């Protein structure tokens, strides 16, 4: 299957999914939007009221701000892929429960494998926690680390910056670093591929430590 076909199949599956109780209150599943031909994927927490109505991610006020942030990084929505860790709205916009995250994992993992982005950007605490098991967003936002052979950059959720105006310039500055971080991720992946071609022992192989915030590489 092509990446496009996989994303389409995942989207169809989420629309009829009954793997967790979130389907009971869902109006529309929100599988994600964008292109599989991208170096960067943005992953939020879960659909809110407007997203549940429209079946599209980040269409409310936080979505408008995300568009501005994407533009700060030199992207349009059409040039990236945007999704959430859960594809159905948690009632009252509560955080997704661990069982819900677990039930939805198959969809996110297929999307990541199909797109194979150089960089995953997590939007908010819940999405960050999916890839990092320790660390506070206030200390690791905008920094890059490696998880399962891929660069992950934790960002504040755009809605957090709307509620807390002092975060606005912080998150904007973090987004402006993304072109540099994509180059860095591509160079690292290229070096790993070359090393794998010439050596039995690949560089940058995943270790537990790569997931730990203490191991983050600052630039
Ligand atoms: N917040 C999210 O995390 N995701 C959305 O799609 C909308 C708001």
mmCIF file with all atom_site columns, C-alpha atoms and ligand atoms in Angstrom:
data_model
loop_
_atom_site.group_PDB
_atom_site.id
_atom_site.type_symbol
_atom_site.label_atom_id
_atom_site.label_alt_id
_atom_site.label_comp_id
_atom_site.label_asym_id
_atom_site.label_entity_id
_atom_site.label_seq_id
_atom_site.pdbx_PDB_ins_code
_atom_site.Cartn_x
_atom_site.Cartn_y
_atom_site.Cartn_z
_atom_site.occupancy
_atom_site.B_iso_or_equiv
_atom_site.pdbx_formal_charge
_atom_site.auth_seq_id
_atom_site.auth_comp_id
_atom_site.auth_asym_id
_atom_site.auth_atom_id
_atom_site.pdbx_PDB_model_num
ATOM   1   C CA . UNK A 1 1   ? 0.000   0.000  0.000  1.00 0.00 ? 1   UNK A CA 1
ATOM   2   C CA . UNK A 1 2   ? 1.204   3.556  -0.645 1.00 0.00 ? 2   UNK A CA 1
ATOM   3   C CA . UNK A 1 3   ? 1.421   6.040  2.269  1.00 0.00 ? 3   UNK A CA 1
ATOM   4   C CA . UNK A 1 4   ? -1.670  7.804  0.847  1.00 0.00 ? 4   UNK A CA 1
ATOM   5   C CA . UNK A 1 5   ? -3.594  4.519  0.846  1.00 0.00 ? 5   UNK A CA 1
ATOM   6   C CA . UNK A 1 6   ? -2.538  3.729  4.402  1.00 0.00 ? 6   UNK A CA 1
ATOM   7   C CA . UNK A 1 7   ? -3.636  7.167  5.655  1.00 0.00 ? 7   UNK A CA 1
ATOM   8   C CA . UNK A 1 8   ? -6.957  6.772  3.857  1.00 0.00 ? 8   UNK A CA 1
ATOM   9   C CA . UNK A 1 9   ? -7.490  3.318  5.338  1.00 0.00 ? 9   UNK A CA 1
ATOM   10  C CA . UNK A 1 10  ? -6.625  4.558  8.851  1.00 0.00 ? 10  UNK A CA 1
ATOM   11  C CA . UNK A 1 11  ? -9.079  7.449  8.421  1.00 0.00 ? 11  UNK A CA 1
ATOM   12  C CA . UNK A 1 12  ? -11.860 5.065  7.346  1.00 0.00 ? 12  UNK A CA 1
ATOM   13  C CA . UNK A 1 13  ? -11.126 2.748  10.272 1.00 0.00 ? 13  UNK A CA 1
ATOM   14  C CA . UNK A 1 14  ? -11.252 5.567  12.827 1.00 0.00 ? 14  UNK A CA 1
ATOM   15  C CA . UNK A 1 15  ? -14.672 6.667  11.560 1.00 0.00 ? 15  UNK A CA 1
ATOM   16  C CA . UNK A 1 16  ? -16.198 3.289  12.486 1.00 0.00 ? 16  UNK A CA 1
ATOM   17  C CA . UNK A 1 17  ? -13.896 2.471  15.405 1.00 0.00 ? 17  UNK A CA 1
ATOM   18  C CA . UNK A 1 18  ? -15.422 1.086  18.617 1.00 0.00 ? 18  UNK A CA 1
ATOM   19  C CA . UNK A 1 19  ? -12.164 0.182  20.377 1.00 0.00 ? 19  UNK A CA 1
ATOM   20  C CA . UNK A 1 20  ? -12.805 2.548  23.315 1.00 0.00 ? 20  UNK A CA 1
ATOM   21  C CA . UNK A 1 21  ? -15.775 4.327  24.913 1.00 0.00 ? 21  UNK A CA 1
ATOM   22  C CA . UNK A 1 22  ? -14.957 7.636  23.180 1.00 0.00 ? 22  UNK A CA 1
ATOM   23  C CA . UNK A 1 23  ? -16.854 6.366  20.136 1.00 0.00 ? 23  UNK A CA 1
ATOM   24  C CA . UNK A 1 24  ? -20.099 6.569  22.134 1.00 0.00 ? 24  UNK A CA 1
ATOM   25  C CA . UNK A 1 25  ? -20.042 10.379 22.285 1.00 0.00 ? 25  UNK A CA 1
ATOM   26  C CA . UNK A 1 26  ? -18.274 10.995 18.988 1.00 0.00 ? 26  UNK A CA 1
ATOM   27  C CA . UNK A 1 27  ? -19.977 12.985 16.246 1.00 0.00 ? 27  UNK A CA 1
ATOM   28  C CA . UNK A 1 28  ? -17.015 12.739 13.865 1.00 0.00 ? 28  UNK A CA 1
ATOM   29  C CA . UNK A 1 29  ? -13.716 10.954 14.282 1.00 0.00 ? 29  UNK A CA 1
ATOM   30  C CA . UNK A 1 30  ? -10.755 13.219 13.564 1.00 0.00 ? 30  UNK A CA 1
ATOM   31  C CA . UNK A 1 31  ? -8.102  11.073 11.909 1.00 0.00 ? 31  UNK A CA 1
ATOM   32  C CA . UNK A 1 32  ? -5.833  13.911 10.789 1.00 0.00 ? 32  UNK A CA 1
ATOM   33  C CA . UNK A 1 33  ? -5.150  16.149 7.838  1.00 0.00 ? 33  UNK A CA 1
ATOM   34  C CA . UNK A 1 34  ? -2.271  16.938 5.510  1.00 0.00 ? 34  UNK A CA 1
ATOM   35  C CA . UNK A 1 35  ? 0.162   15.190 3.252  1.00 0.00 ? 35  UNK A CA 1
ATOM   36  C CA . UNK A 1 36  ? 2.169   12.000 3.737  1.00 0.00 ? 36  UNK A CA 1
ATOM   37  C CA . UNK A 1 37  ? 4.962   13.679 1.731  1.00 0.00 ? 37  UNK A CA 1
ATOM   38  C CA . UNK A 1 38  ? 6.298   15.740 4.588  1.00 0.00 ? 38  UNK A CA 1
ATOM   39  C CA . UNK A 1 39  ? 9.314   15.772 6.883  1.00 0.00 ? 39  UNK A CA 1
ATOM   40  C CA . UNK A 1 40  ? 7.255   16.888 9.867  1.00 0.00 ? 40  UNK A CA 1
ATOM   41  C CA . UNK A 1 41  ? 4.210   15.694 11.754 1.00 0.00 ? 41  UNK A CA 1
ATOM   42  C CA . UNK A 1 42  ? 2.308   17.604 14.479 1.00 0.00 ? 42  UNK A CA 1
ATOM   43  C CA . UNK A 1 43  ? 0.516   15.592 17.138 1.00 0.00 ? 43  UNK A CA 1
ATOM   44  C CA . UNK A 1 44  ? -2.005  17.172 19.522 1.00 0.00 ? 44  UNK A CA 1
ATOM   45  C CA . UNK A 1 45  ? -3.989  15.725 22.407 1.00 0.00 ? 45  UNK A CA 1
ATOM   46  C CA . UNK A 1 46  ? -7.421  15.031 21.026 1.00 0.00 ? 46  UNK A CA 1
ATOM   47  C CA . UNK A 1 47  ? -10.289 16.676 19.162 1.00 0.00 ? 47  UNK A CA 1
ATOM   48  C CA . UNK A 1 48  ? -12.209 19.442 20.899 1.00 0.00 ? 48  UNK A CA 1
ATOM   49  C CA . UNK A 1 49  ? -15.768 20.656 20.313 1.00 0.00 ? 49  UNK A CA 1
ATOM   50  C CA . UNK A 1 50  ? -15.211 22.188 16.851 1.00 0.00 ? 50  UNK A CA 1
ATOM   51  C CA . UNK A 1 51  ? -13.021 19.317 15.671 1.00 0.00 ? 51  UNK A CA 1
ATOM   52  C CA . UNK A 1 52  ? -15.708 16.798 16.701 1.00 0.00 ? 52  UNK A CA 1
ATOM   53  C CA . UNK A 1 53  ? -18.249 18.822 14.721 1.00 0.00 ? 53  UNK A CA 1
ATOM   54  C CA . UNK A 1 54  ? -16.119 19.094 11.576 1.00 0.00 ? 54  UNK A CA 1
ATOM   55  C CA . UNK A 1 55  ? -13.971 15.939 11.621 1.00 0.00 ? 55  UNK A CA 1
ATOM   56  C CA . UNK A 1 56  ? -10.810 18.017 11.172 1.00 0.00 ? 56  UNK A CA 1
ATOM   57  C CA . UNK A 1 57  ? -7.998  18.670 13.669 1.00 0.00 ? 57  UNK A CA 1
ATOM   58  C CA . UNK A 1 58  ? -7.245  22.116 15.107 1.00 0.00 ? 58  UNK A CA 1
ATOM   59  C CA . UNK A 1 59  ? -10.076 24.093 13.551 1.00 0.00 ? 59  UNK A CA 1
ATOM   60  C CA . UNK A 1 60  ? -10.980 26.226 16.596 1.00 0.00 ? 60  UNK A CA 1
ATOM   61  C CA . UNK A 1 61  ? -9.082  29.195 18.061 1.00 0.00 ? 61  UNK A CA 1
ATOM   62  C CA . UNK A 1 62  ? -6.106  26.972 18.872 1.00 0.00 ? 62  UNK A CA 1
ATOM   63  C CA . UNK A 1 63  ? -6.123  25.888 15.226 1.00 0.00 ? 63  UNK A CA 1
ATOM   64  C CA . UNK A 1 64  ? -5.936  29.483 13.999 1.00 0.00 ? 64  UNK A CA 1
ATOM   65  C CA . UNK A 1 65  ? -2.944  30.043 16.237 1.00 0.00 ? 65  UNK A CA 1
ATOM   66  C CA . UNK A 1 66  ? -1.389  26.771 15.022 1.00 0.00 ? 66  UNK A CA 1
ATOM   67  C CA . UNK A 1 67  ? -1.670  28.072 11.442 1.00 0.00 ? 67  UNK A CA 1
ATOM   68  C CA . UNK A 1 68  ? 0.218   31.212 12.526 1.00 0.00 ? 68  UNK A CA 1
ATOM   69  C CA . UNK A 1 69  ? 2.891   29.079 14.207 1.00 0.00 ? 69  UNK A CA 1
ATOM   70  C CA . UNK A 1 70  ? 3.222   26.897 11.100 1.00 0.00 ? 70  UNK A CA 1
ATOM   71  C CA . UNK A 1 71  ? 3.712   30.037 9.054  1.00 0.00 ? 71  UNK A CA 1
ATOM   72  C CA . UNK A 1 72  ? 6.434   31.186 11.507 1.00 0.00 ? 72  UNK A CA 1
ATOM   73  C CA . UNK A 1 73  ? 8.189   27.895 10.736 1.00 0.00 ? 73  UNK A CA 1
ATOM   74  C CA . UNK A 1 74  ? 7.712   28.361 6.983  1.00 0.00 ? 74  UNK A CA 1
ATOM   75  C CA . UNK A 1 75  ? 4.893   25.836 6.484  1.00 0.00 ? 75  UNK A CA 1
ATOM   76  C CA . UNK A 1 76  ? 1.288   25.759 5.442  1.00 0.00 ? 76  UNK A CA 1
ATOM   77  C CA . UNK A 1 77  ? -1.153  23.159 6.740  1.00 0.00 ? 77  UNK A CA 1
ATOM   78  C CA . UNK A 1 78  ? -1.072  21.429 3.331  1.00 0.00 ? 78  UNK A CA 1
ATOM   79  C CA . UNK A 1 79  ? 2.688   20.854 3.622  1.00 0.00 ? 79  UNK A CA 1
ATOM   80  C CA . UNK A 1 80  ? 2.605   18.942 6.933  1.00 0.00 ? 80  UNK A CA 1
ATOM   81  C CA . UNK A 1 81  ? 0.497   16.279 8.635  1.00 0.00 ? 81  UNK A CA 1
ATOM   82  C CA . UNK A 1 82  ? -1.549  17.174 11.730 1.00 0.00 ? 82  UNK A CA 1
ATOM   83  C CA . UNK A 1 83  ? -3.230  14.647 13.983 1.00 0.00 ? 83  UNK A CA 1
ATOM   84  C CA . UNK A 1 84  ? -3.917  13.811 17.630 1.00 0.00 ? 84  UNK A CA 1
ATOM   85  C CA . UNK A 1 85  ? -3.025  10.968 19.977 1.00 0.00 ? 85  UNK A CA 1
ATOM   86  C CA . UNK A 1 86  ? -6.734  10.101 20.210 1.00 0.00 ? 86  UNK A CA 1
ATOM   87  C CA . UNK A 1 87  ? -9.000  10.450 17.214 1.00 0.00 ? 87  UNK A CA 1
ATOM   88  C CA . UNK A 1 88  ? -12.296 10.981 19.068 1.00 0.00 ? 88  UNK A CA 1
ATOM   89  C CA . UNK A 1 89  ? -13.211 13.830 21.409 1.00 0.00 ? 89  UNK A CA 1
ATOM   90  C CA . UNK A 1 90  ? -12.843 13.135 25.132 1.00 0.00 ? 90  UNK A CA 1
ATOM   91  C CA . UNK A 1 91  ? -16.103 14.423 26.696 1.00 0.00 ? 91  UNK A CA 1
ATOM   92  C CA . UNK A 1 92  ? -15.751 17.924 28.131 1.00 0.00 ? 92  UNK A CA 1
ATOM   93  C CA . UNK A 1 93  ? -12.245 18.125 26.626 1.00 0.00 ? 93  UNK A CA 1
ATOM   94  C CA . UNK A 1 94  ? -10.795 16.106 29.504 1.00 0.00 ? 94  UNK A CA 1
ATOM   95  C CA . UNK A 1 95  ? -7.412  14.424 29.039 1.00 0.00 ? 95  UNK A CA 1
ATOM   96  C CA . UNK A 1 96  ? -7.631  11.045 27.299 1.00 0.00 ? 96  UNK A CA 1
ATOM   97  C CA . UNK A 1 97  ? -7.518  8.061  29.682 1.00 0.00 ? 97  UNK A CA 1
ATOM   98  C CA . UNK A 1 98  ? -4.605  5.588  29.377 1.00 0.00 ? 98  UNK A CA 1
ATOM   99  C CA . UNK A 1 99  ? -6.986  2.914  27.977 1.00 0.00 ? 99  UNK A CA 1
ATOM   100 C CA . UNK A 1 100 ? -8.172  5.364  25.320 1.00 0.00 ? 100 UNK A CA 1
ATOM   101 C CA . UNK A 1 101 ? -4.609  6.252  24.364 1.00 0.00 ? 101 UNK A CA 1
ATOM   102 C CA . UNK A 1 102 ? -3.783  2.594  24.200 1.00 0.00 ? 102 UNK A CA 1
ATOM   103 C CA . UNK A 1 103 ? -6.819  1.742  22.079 1.00 0.00 ? 103 UNK A CA 1
ATOM   104 C CA . UNK A 1 104 ? -6.000  4.508  19.590 1.00 0.00 ? 104 UNK A CA 1
ATOM   105 C CA . UNK A 1 105 ? -2.273  3.749  19.421 1.00 0.00 ? 105 UNK A CA 1
ATOM   106 C CA . UNK A 1 106 ? -2.626  1.448  16.394 1.00 0.00 ? 106 UNK A CA 1
ATOM   107 C CA . UNK A 1 107 ? -3.867  4.352  14.282 1.00 0.00 ? 107 UNK A CA 1
ATOM   108 C CA . UNK A 1 108 ? -1.160  6.816  15.297 1.00 0.00 ? 108 UNK A CA 1
ATOM   109 C CA . UNK A 1 109 ? 1.556   4.224  14.843 1.00 0.00 ? 109 UNK A CA 1
ATOM   110 C CA . UNK A 1 110 ? 0.390   3.372  11.335 1.00 0.00 ? 110 UNK A CA 1
ATOM   111 C CA . UNK A 1 111 ? 0.234   7.067  10.467 1.00 0.00 ? 111 UNK A CA 1
ATOM   112 C CA . UNK A 1 112 ? 3.789   7.651  11.741 1.00 0.00 ? 112 UNK A CA 1
ATOM   113 C CA . UNK A 1 113 ? 5.107   4.585  9.908  1.00 0.00 ? 113 UNK A CA 1
ATOM   114 C CA . UNK A 1 114 ? 3.390   5.609  6.654  1.00 0.00 ? 114 UNK A CA 1
ATOM   115 C CA . UNK A 1 115 ? 4.600   9.222  6.770  1.00 0.00 ? 115 UNK A CA 1
ATOM   116 C CA . UNK A 1 116 ? 8.033   8.408  8.217  1.00 0.00 ? 116 UNK A CA 1
ATOM   117 C CA . UNK A 1 117 ? 8.665   12.038 9.224  1.00 0.00 ? 117 UNK A CA 1
ATOM   118 C CA . UNK A 1 118 ? 12.115  13.294 10.191 1.00 0.00 ? 118 UNK A CA 1
ATOM   119 C CA . UNK A 1 119 ? 10.587  15.241 13.075 1.00 0.00 ? 119 UNK A CA 1
ATOM   120 C CA . UNK A 1 120 ? 7.531   14.689 15.265 1.00 0.00 ? 120 UNK A CA 1
ATOM   121 C CA . UNK A 1 121 ? 6.293   17.795 17.078 1.00 0.00 ? 121 UNK A CA 1
ATOM   122 C CA . UNK A 1 122 ? 4.165   17.089 20.126 1.00 0.00 ? 122 UNK A CA 1
ATOM   123 C CA . UNK A 1 123 ? 1.612   19.762 20.992 1.00 0.00 ? 123 UNK A CA 1
ATOM   124 C CA . UNK A 1 124 ? 0.940   19.824 24.711 1.00 0.00 ? 124 UNK A CA 1
ATOM   125 C CA . UNK A 1 125 ? 1.589   17.721 27.765 1.00 0.00 ? 125 UNK A CA 1
ATOM   126 C CA . UNK A 1 126 ? -0.497  14.652 26.864 1.00 0.00 ? 126 UNK A CA 1
ATOM   127 C CA . UNK A 1 127 ? 1.069   14.209 23.456 1.00 0.00 ? 127 UNK A CA 1
ATOM   128 C CA . UNK A 1 128 ? 4.536   14.838 24.901 1.00 0.00 ? 128 UNK A CA 1
ATOM   129 C CA . UNK A 1 129 ? 3.915   12.140 27.527 1.00 0.00 ? 129 UNK A CA 1
ATOM   130 C CA . UNK A 1 130 ? 3.179   9.682  24.757 1.00 0.00 ? 130 UNK A CA 1
ATOM   131 C CA . UNK A 1 131 ? 6.798   9.912  23.581 1.00 0.00 ? 131 UNK A CA 1
ATOM   132 C CA . UNK A 1 132 ? 8.666   10.877 26.778 1.00 0.00 ? 132 UNK A CA 1
ATOM   133 C CA . UNK A 1 133 ? 8.021   9.267  30.110 1.00 0.00 ? 133 UNK A CA 1
ATOM   134 C CA . UNK A 1 134 ? 9.684   11.952 32.255 1.00 0.00 ? 134 UNK A CA 1
ATOM   135 C CA . UNK A 1 135 ? 10.060  15.692 32.101 1.00 0.00 ? 135 UNK A CA 1
ATOM   136 C CA . UNK A 1 136 ? 8.047   18.864 32.363 1.00 0.00 ? 136 UNK A CA 1
ATOM   137 C CA . UNK A 1 137 ? 7.049   20.792 29.292 1.00 0.00 ? 137 UNK A CA 1
ATOM   138 C CA . UNK A 1 138 ? 8.207   24.027 30.976 1.00 0.00 ? 138 UNK A CA 1
ATOM   139 C CA . UNK A 1 139 ? 11.781  22.732 30.950 1.00 0.00 ? 139 UNK A CA 1
ATOM   140 C CA . UNK A 1 140 ? 11.915  20.765 27.697 1.00 0.00 ? 140 UNK A CA 1
ATOM   141 C CA . UNK A 1 141 ? 9.767   22.787 25.277 1.00 0.00 ? 141 UNK A CA 1
ATOM   142 C CA . UNK A 1 142 ? 11.429  23.538 21.954 1.00 0.00 ? 142 UNK A CA 1
ATOM   143 C CA . UNK A 1 143 ? 14.220  21.034 22.558 1.00 0.00 ? 143 UNK A CA 1
ATOM   144 C CA . UNK A 1 144 ? 14.947  17.964 20.488 1.00 0.00 ? 144 UNK A CA 1
ATOM   145 C CA . UNK A 1 145 ? 15.391  14.390 21.626 1.00 0.00 ? 145 UNK A CA 1
ATOM   146 C CA . UNK A 1 146 ? 15.291  10.979 20.042 1.00 0.00 ? 146 UNK A CA 1
ATOM   147 C CA . UNK A 1 147 ? 12.566  8.398  20.444 1.00 0.00 ? 147 UNK A CA 1
ATOM   148 C CA . UNK A 1 148 ? 12.523  5.176  18.441 1.00 0.00 ? 148 UNK A CA 1
ATOM   149 C CA . UNK A 1 149 ? 15.046  6.485  15.954 1.00 0.00 ? 149 UNK A CA 1
ATOM   150 C CA . UNK A 1 150 ? 13.171  9.706  15.287 1.00 0.00 ? 150 UNK A CA 1
ATOM   151 C CA . UNK A 1 151 ? 13.559  13.299 16.478 1.00 0.00 ? 151 UNK A CA 1
ATOM   152 C CA . UNK A 1 152 ? 10.748  14.478 18.736 1.00 0.00 ? 152 UNK A CA 1
ATOM   153 C CA . UNK A 1 153 ? 10.306  18.147 19.691 1.00 0.00 ? 153 UNK A CA 1
ATOM   154 C CA . UNK A 1 154 ? 7.919   18.987 22.527 1.00 0.00 ? 154 UNK A CA 1
ATOM   155 C CA . UNK A 1 155 ? 5.990   22.227 22.122 1.00 0.00 ? 155 UNK A CA 1
ATOM   156 C CA . UNK A 1 156 ? 3.486   23.982 24.337 1.00 0.00 ? 156 UNK A CA 1
ATOM   157 C CA . UNK A 1 157 ? -0.080  23.380 23.185 1.00 0.00 ? 157 UNK A CA 1
ATOM   158 C CA . UNK A 1 158 ? -1.275  26.360 21.090 1.00 0.00 ? 158 UNK A CA 1
ATOM   159 C CA . UNK A 1 159 ? -4.315  26.654 23.395 1.00 0.00 ? 159 UNK A CA 1
ATOM   160 C CA . UNK A 1 160 ? -1.984  27.073 26.400 1.00 0.00 ? 160 UNK A CA 1
ATOM   161 C CA . UNK A 1 161 ? -0.469  30.116 24.707 1.00 0.00 ? 161 UNK A CA 1
ATOM   162 C CA . UNK A 1 162 ? -3.944  31.530 24.081 1.00 0.00 ? 162 UNK A CA 1
ATOM   163 C CA . UNK A 1 163 ? -4.837  31.162 27.773 1.00 0.00 ? 163 UNK A CA 1
ATOM   164 C CA . UNK A 1 164 ? -1.454  32.393 29.006 1.00 0.00 ? 164 UNK A CA 1
ATOM   165 C CA . UNK A 1 165 ? -0.282  35.293 26.812 1.00 0.00 ? 165 UNK A CA 1
ATOM   166 C CA . UNK A 1 166 ? 3.280   35.183 28.206 1.00 0.00 ? 166 UNK A CA 1
ATOM   167 C CA . UNK A 1 167 ? 3.712   31.808 26.446 1.00 0.00 ? 167 UNK A CA 1
ATOM   168 C CA . UNK A 1 168 ? 2.832   33.243 23.057 1.00 0.00 ? 168 UNK A CA 1
ATOM   169 C CA . UNK A 1 169 ? 6.292   34.554 22.207 1.00 0.00 ? 169 UNK A CA 1
ATOM   170 C CA . UNK A 1 170 ? 7.894   31.431 23.732 1.00 0.00 ? 170 UNK A CA 1
ATOM   171 C CA . UNK A 1 171 ? 5.971   29.052 21.480 1.00 0.00 ? 171 UNK A CA 1
ATOM   172 C CA . UNK A 1 172 ? 6.511   31.279 18.452 1.00 0.00 ? 172 UNK A CA 1
ATOM   173 C CA . UNK A 1 173 ? 10.281  31.243 19.019 1.00 0.00 ? 173 UNK A CA 1
ATOM   174 C CA . UNK A 1 174 ? 10.192  27.455 19.470 1.00 0.00 ? 174 UNK A CA 1
ATOM   175 C CA . UNK A 1 175 ? 8.383   26.996 16.148 1.00 0.00 ? 175 UNK A CA 1
ATOM   176 C CA . UNK A 1 176 ? 10.924  29.192 14.355 1.00 0.00 ? 176 UNK A CA 1
ATOM   177 C CA . UNK A 1 177 ? 13.618  26.622 15.269 1.00 0.00 ? 177 UNK A CA 1
ATOM   178 C CA . UNK A 1 178 ? 11.864  23.851 13.329 1.00 0.00 ? 178 UNK A CA 1
ATOM   179 C CA . UNK A 1 179 ? 13.612  24.298 9.931  1.00 0.00 ? 179 UNK A CA 1
ATOM   180 C CA . UNK A 1 180 ? 16.972  24.025 11.716 1.00 0.00 ? 180 UNK A CA 1
ATOM   181 C CA . UNK A 1 181 ? 15.797  20.960 13.658 1.00 0.00 ? 181 UNK A CA 1
ATOM   182 C CA . UNK A 1 182 ? 14.556  19.255 10.480 1.00 0.00 ? 182 UNK A CA 1
ATOM   183 C CA . UNK A 1 183 ? 18.008  19.743 8.921  1.00 0.00 ? 183 UNK A CA 1
ATOM   184 C CA . UNK A 1 184 ? 19.597  18.368 12.061 1.00 0.00 ? 184 UNK A CA 1
ATOM   185 C CA . UNK A 1 185 ? 17.287  15.327 12.099 1.00 0.00 ? 185 UNK A CA 1
ATOM   186 C CA . UNK A 1 186 ? 17.891  14.636 8.413  1.00 0.00 ? 186 UNK A CA 1
ATOM   187 C CA . UNK A 1 187 ? 21.659  14.826 8.890  1.00 0.00 ? 187 UNK A CA 1
ATOM   188 C CA . UNK A 1 188 ? 21.485  12.434 11.845 1.00 0.00 ? 188 UNK A CA 1
ATOM   189 C CA . UNK A 1 189 ? 19.297  9.951  9.972  1.00 0.00 ? 189 UNK A CA 1
ATOM   190 C CA . UNK A 1 190 ? 21.605  10.142 6.955  1.00 0.00 ? 190 UNK A CA 1
ATOM   191 C CA . UNK A 1 191 ? 24.633  9.483  9.181  1.00 0.00 ? 191 UNK A CA 1
ATOM   192 C CA . UNK A 1 192 ? 22.864  6.493  10.718 1.00 0.00 ? 192 UNK A CA 1
ATOM   193 C CA . UNK A 1 193 ? 21.952  5.098  7.294  1.00 0.00 ? 193 UNK A CA 1
ATOM   194 C CA . UNK A 1 194 ? 25.563  5.475  6.113  1.00 0.00 ? 194 UNK A CA 1
ATOM   195 C CA . UNK A 1 195 ? 26.878  3.856  9.266  1.00 0.00 ? 195 UNK A CA 1
ATOM   196 C CA . UNK A 1 196 ? 24.427  0.970  8.885  1.00 0.00 ? 196 UNK A CA 1
ATOM   197 C CA . UNK A 1 197 ? 25.637  0.469  5.351  1.00 0.00 ? 197 UNK A CA 1
ATOM   198 C CA . UNK A 1 198 ? 29.283  0.212  6.433  1.00 0.00 ? 198 UNK A CA 1
ATOM   199 C CA . UNK A 1 199 ? 29.069  -1.352 9.874  1.00 0.00 ? 199 UNK A CA 1
ATOM   200 C CA . UNK A 1 200 ? 27.293  -4.188 11.618 1.00 0.00 ? 200 UNK A CA 1
ATOM   201 C CA . UNK A 1 201 ? 26.529  -1.899 14.555 1.00 0.00 ? 201 UNK A CA 1
ATOM   202 C CA . UNK A 1 202 ? 24.274  1.055  13.651 1.00 0.00 ? 202 UNK A CA 1
ATOM   203 C CA . UNK A 1 203 ? 24.781  4.467  15.223 1.00 0.00 ? 203 UNK A CA 1
ATOM   204 C CA . UNK A 1 204 ? 21.948  6.129  17.107 1.00 0.00 ? 204 UNK A CA 1
ATOM   205 C CA . UNK A 1 205 ? 20.221  2.861  17.819 1.00 0.00 ? 205 UNK A CA 1
ATOM   206 C CA . UNK A 1 206 ? 17.435  3.372  20.314 1.00 0.00 ? 206 UNK A CA 1
ATOM   207 C CA . UNK A 1 207 ? 18.248  3.050  23.945 1.00 0.00 ? 207 UNK A CA 1
ATOM   208 C CA . UNK A 1 208 ? 16.090  3.749  26.929 1.00 0.00 ? 208 UNK A CA 1
ATOM   209 C CA . UNK A 1 209 ? 18.261  6.782  27.613 1.00 0.00 ? 209 UNK A CA 1
ATOM   210 C CA . UNK A 1 210 ? 17.282  8.503  24.391 1.00 0.00 ? 210 UNK A CA 1
ATOM   211 C CA . UNK A 1 211 ? 13.789  8.873  25.766 1.00 0.00 ? 211 UNK A CA 1
ATOM   212 C CA . UNK A 1 212 ? 14.907  10.617 28.917 1.00 0.00 ? 212 UNK A CA 1
ATOM   213 C CA . UNK A 1 213 ? 14.736  14.382 29.008 1.00 0.00 ? 213 UNK A CA 1
ATOM   214 C CA . UNK A 1 214 ? 18.105  14.521 30.783 1.00 0.00 ? 214 UNK A CA 1
ATOM   215 C CA . UNK A 1 215 ? 19.565  13.195 27.513 1.00 0.00 ? 215 UNK A CA 1
ATOM   216 C CA . UNK A 1 216 ? 18.133  15.984 25.408 1.00 0.00 ? 216 UNK A CA 1
ATOM   217 C CA . UNK A 1 217 ? 20.608  17.584 23.062 1.00 0.00 ? 217 UNK A CA 1
ATOM   218 C CA . UNK A 1 218 ? 20.490  21.317 23.175 1.00 0.00 ? 218 UNK A CA 1
ATOM   219 C CA . UNK A 1 219 ? 21.715  23.337 20.247 1.00 0.00 ? 219 UNK A CA 1
HETATM 220 N N1 . LIG B 2 .   ? -6.573  20.505 20.635 1.00 0.00 ? 1   LIG B N1 1
HETATM 221 C C1 . LIG B 2 .   ? -5.929  19.380 20.250 1.00 0.00 ? 1   LIG B C1 1
HETATM 222 O O1 . LIG B 2 .   ? -5.057  18.880 20.946 1.00 0.00 ? 1   LIG B O1 1
HETATM 223 N N2 . LIG B 2 .   ? -6.262  18.860 19.090 1.00 0.00 ? 1   LIG B N2 1
HETATM 224 C C2 . LIG B 2 .   ? -7.175  19.367 18.281 1.00 0.00 ? 1   LIG B C2 1
HETATM 225 O O2 . LIG B 2 .   ? -7.410  18.794 17.216 1.00 0.00 ? 1   LIG B O2 1
HETATM 226 C C3 . LIG B 2 .   ? -7.819  20.529 18.691 1.00 0.00 ? 1   LIG B C3 1
HETATM 227 C C4 . LIG B 2 .   ? -7.514  21.091 19.869 1.00 0.00 ? 1   LIG B C4 1
#
